[in-house]
Structure formats: structure tokens, C-alpha cells
């Protein structure tokens, strides 16, 4: 799995960091910060849940 985020779309809801804190964080303004663009398989479900939950659709999951 490869993860990409579009910080220009981020609304700062924080759902991603709540659902997959190993992969996502937020900066001081609340914008998403991608901690691991190639997360381990053990957190696939959490990352997919975070992507589905993002109200701005700022998270993309790609093969690889």
C-alpha cells in the first residue's frame, strides 16, 4: 500500500490521525501530516478507514 495526502484539500477534521495515528498526524494548523507513505500491512484496515472517513477526500490509497 502507498498513501498520498493532498494537504491543499485537508479541512483539519483530525479523523485520519484518530483512526491511524501511526500513519497520520496534524501540524499546528490542523493540516494532515503523512508520517509513513508506505505503512505496514498490520495497519491497512485503519488507513483505509481513515481514507474513507476523510470529509475532504484528501487521502489517496494506491497500490504498491
N, C-alpha and C. Protein backbone atom coordinates (compact mmCIF):
# COMPACT_ATOMS: atom_id res chain seq x y z
N UNK A 1 0.85 -1.18 0.00
CA UNK A 1 0.00 0.00 0.00
C UNK A 1 0.89 1.24 0.00
N UNK A 2 0.48 2.22 -0.78
CA UNK A 2 1.13 3.53 -0.77
C UNK A 2 0.05 4.57 -0.45
N UNK A 3 0.39 5.53 0.38
CA UNK A 3 -0.57 6.56 0.79
C UNK A 3 -0.07 7.92 0.34
N UNK A 4 -0.99 8.70 -0.18
CA UNK A 4 -0.71 10.09 -0.54
C UNK A 4 -1.76 10.97 0.11
N UNK A 5 -1.35 12.17 0.49
CA UNK A 5 -2.31 13.14 1.01
C UNK A 5 -2.20 14.43 0.21
N UNK A 6 -3.33 15.08 0.06
CA UNK A 6 -3.38 16.39 -0.59
C UNK A 6 -3.65 17.42 0.49
N UNK A 7 -2.58 18.05 0.96
CA UNK A 7 -2.72 18.99 2.07
C UNK A 7 -3.56 20.21 1.68
N UNK A 8 -3.67 20.49 0.39
CA UNK A 8 -4.48 21.64 -0.04
C UNK A 8 -5.97 21.37 0.12
N UNK A 9 -6.35 20.10 0.19
CA UNK A 9 -7.77 19.74 0.37
C UNK A 9 -8.14 19.54 1.83
N UNK A 10 -7.14 19.31 2.68
CA UNK A 10 -7.38 18.98 4.09
C UNK A 10 -8.18 20.07 4.79
N UNK A 11 -9.21 19.64 5.54
CA UNK A 11 -10.05 20.56 6.31
C UNK A 11 -9.67 20.59 7.79
N UNK A 12 -8.74 19.71 8.18
CA UNK A 12 -8.30 19.69 9.58
C UNK A 12 -9.25 19.01 10.54
N UNK A 13 -10.05 18.08 10.05
CA UNK A 13 -11.01 17.40 10.94
C UNK A 13 -10.31 16.50 11.95
N UNK A 14 -9.16 15.96 11.59
CA UNK A 14 -8.40 15.11 12.51
C UNK A 14 -8.82 13.66 12.54
N UNK A 15 -9.80 13.29 11.74
CA UNK A 15 -10.26 11.90 11.75
C UNK A 15 -9.15 10.94 11.35
N UNK A 16 -8.32 11.34 10.42
CA UNK A 16 -7.25 10.45 9.97
C UNK A 16 -6.29 10.12 11.10
N UNK A 17 -5.89 11.13 11.85
CA UNK A 17 -4.94 10.88 12.93
C UNK A 17 -5.60 10.12 14.09
N UNK A 18 -6.88 10.25 14.26
CA UNK A 18 -7.58 9.46 15.28
C UNK A 18 -7.69 7.99 14.88
N UNK A 19 -7.90 7.74 13.60
CA UNK A 19 -8.12 6.38 13.13
C UNK A 19 -6.82 5.62 12.84
N UNK A 20 -5.76 6.35 12.45
CA UNK A 20 -4.49 5.70 12.10
C UNK A 20 -3.33 6.60 12.53
N UNK A 21 -3.15 6.73 13.83
CA UNK A 21 -2.15 7.66 14.36
C UNK A 21 -0.72 7.25 14.03
N UNK A 22 -0.51 6.00 13.62
CA UNK A 22 0.82 5.57 13.21
C UNK A 22 1.20 6.14 11.85
N UNK A 23 0.19 6.54 11.09
CA UNK A 23 0.41 6.97 9.71
C UNK A 23 0.14 8.46 9.51
N UNK A 24 -0.80 9.01 10.27
CA UNK A 24 -1.20 10.40 10.09
C UNK A 24 -1.05 11.19 11.39
N UNK A 25 -0.72 12.46 11.24
CA UNK A 25 -0.68 13.39 12.35
C UNK A 25 -1.22 14.71 11.82
N UNK A 26 -1.21 15.73 12.65
CA UNK A 26 -1.63 17.07 12.23
C UNK A 26 -0.58 18.07 12.66
N UNK A 27 -0.39 19.10 11.82
CA UNK A 27 0.54 20.16 12.19
C UNK A 27 -0.17 21.15 13.11
N UNK A 28 0.50 22.23 13.46
CA UNK A 28 -0.06 23.21 14.39
C UNK A 28 -1.33 23.87 13.88
N UNK A 29 -1.51 23.90 12.56
CA UNK A 29 -2.72 24.49 11.98
C UNK A 29 -3.83 23.46 11.80
N UNK A 30 -3.54 22.19 12.08
CA UNK A 30 -4.54 21.14 11.94
C UNK A 30 -4.49 20.40 10.63
N UNK A 31 -3.55 20.76 9.76
CA UNK A 31 -3.43 20.11 8.45
C UNK A 31 -2.77 18.74 8.61
N UNK A 32 -3.24 17.80 7.81
CA UNK A 32 -2.71 16.45 7.86
C UNK A 32 -1.21 16.43 7.57
N UNK A 33 -0.52 15.54 8.29
CA UNK A 33 0.89 15.26 8.06
C UNK A 33 1.01 13.75 7.87
N UNK A 34 1.57 13.36 6.75
CA UNK A 34 1.74 11.93 6.46
C UNK A 34 3.05 11.46 7.09
N UNK A 35 2.95 10.57 8.05
CA UNK A 35 4.12 10.08 8.77
C UNK A 35 4.78 8.90 8.06
N UNK A 36 3.99 8.11 7.34
CA UNK A 36 4.52 6.91 6.69
C UNK A 36 3.79 6.67 5.38
N UNK A 37 4.41 7.01 4.24
CA UNK A 37 3.74 6.81 2.95
C UNK A 37 3.62 5.35 2.53
N UNK A 38 4.35 4.46 3.20
CA UNK A 38 4.29 3.02 2.94
C UNK A 38 4.07 2.29 4.25
N UNK A 39 2.87 2.40 4.83
CA UNK A 39 2.63 1.79 6.13
C UNK A 39 2.65 0.27 6.07
N UNK A 40 2.94 -0.37 7.19
CA UNK A 40 2.95 -1.83 7.23
C UNK A 40 1.55 -2.40 7.07
N UNK A 41 1.51 -3.63 6.59
CA UNK A 41 0.23 -4.30 6.35
C UNK A 41 -0.62 -4.39 7.61
N UNK A 42 -0.01 -4.38 8.76
CA UNK A 42 -0.74 -4.51 10.02
C UNK A 42 -1.72 -3.36 10.25
N UNK A 43 -1.52 -2.22 9.59
CA UNK A 43 -2.41 -1.08 9.79
C UNK A 43 -3.25 -0.76 8.54
N UNK A 44 -3.29 -1.68 7.59
CA UNK A 44 -4.07 -1.45 6.36
C UNK A 44 -5.51 -1.07 6.65
N UNK A 45 -6.17 -1.80 7.53
CA UNK A 45 -7.59 -1.54 7.82
C UNK A 45 -7.78 -0.14 8.40
N UNK A 46 -6.90 0.26 9.30
CA UNK A 46 -7.01 1.59 9.91
C UNK A 46 -6.79 2.70 8.88
N UNK A 47 -5.81 2.49 8.00
CA UNK A 47 -5.52 3.50 6.97
C UNK A 47 -6.69 3.62 6.00
N UNK A 48 -7.25 2.49 5.58
CA UNK A 48 -8.40 2.52 4.67
C UNK A 48 -9.60 3.20 5.34
N UNK A 49 -9.80 2.93 6.62
CA UNK A 49 -10.88 3.57 7.37
C UNK A 49 -10.66 5.08 7.43
N UNK A 50 -9.43 5.49 7.67
CA UNK A 50 -9.10 6.92 7.72
C UNK A 50 -9.38 7.59 6.38
N UNK A 51 -9.01 6.93 5.29
CA UNK A 51 -9.24 7.49 3.95
C UNK A 51 -10.74 7.62 3.67
N UNK A 52 -11.51 6.59 4.02
CA UNK A 52 -12.97 6.63 3.81
C UNK A 52 -13.63 7.71 4.66
N UNK A 53 -13.07 7.95 5.84
CA UNK A 53 -13.67 8.90 6.78
C UNK A 53 -13.32 10.36 6.50
N UNK A 54 -12.33 10.59 5.68
CA UNK A 54 -11.87 11.96 5.43
C UNK A 54 -12.95 12.76 4.71
N UNK A 55 -13.48 13.81 5.34
CA UNK A 55 -14.55 14.58 4.72
C UNK A 55 -14.09 15.37 3.48
N UNK A 56 -12.80 15.60 3.37
CA UNK A 56 -12.27 16.35 2.23
C UNK A 56 -11.75 15.44 1.12
N UNK A 57 -11.79 14.12 1.35
CA UNK A 57 -11.24 13.15 0.41
C UNK A 57 -9.81 13.52 0.05
N UNK A 58 -9.03 13.86 1.07
CA UNK A 58 -7.66 14.31 0.88
C UNK A 58 -6.64 13.16 0.95
N UNK A 59 -7.11 11.95 1.22
CA UNK A 59 -6.22 10.80 1.35
C UNK A 59 -6.46 9.84 0.19
N UNK A 60 -5.38 9.47 -0.49
CA UNK A 60 -5.45 8.51 -1.59
C UNK A 60 -4.64 7.28 -1.22
N UNK A 61 -5.21 6.12 -1.48
CA UNK A 61 -4.52 4.86 -1.28
C UNK A 61 -4.24 4.26 -2.65
N UNK A 62 -2.98 3.98 -2.88
CA UNK A 62 -2.53 3.48 -4.17
C UNK A 62 -1.88 2.11 -4.00
N UNK A 63 -1.84 1.31 -5.05
CA UNK A 63 -1.12 0.04 -4.95
C UNK A 63 0.37 0.31 -4.78
N UNK A 64 1.02 -0.63 -4.14
CA UNK A 64 2.46 -0.51 -4.09
C UNK A 64 3.03 -0.46 -2.78
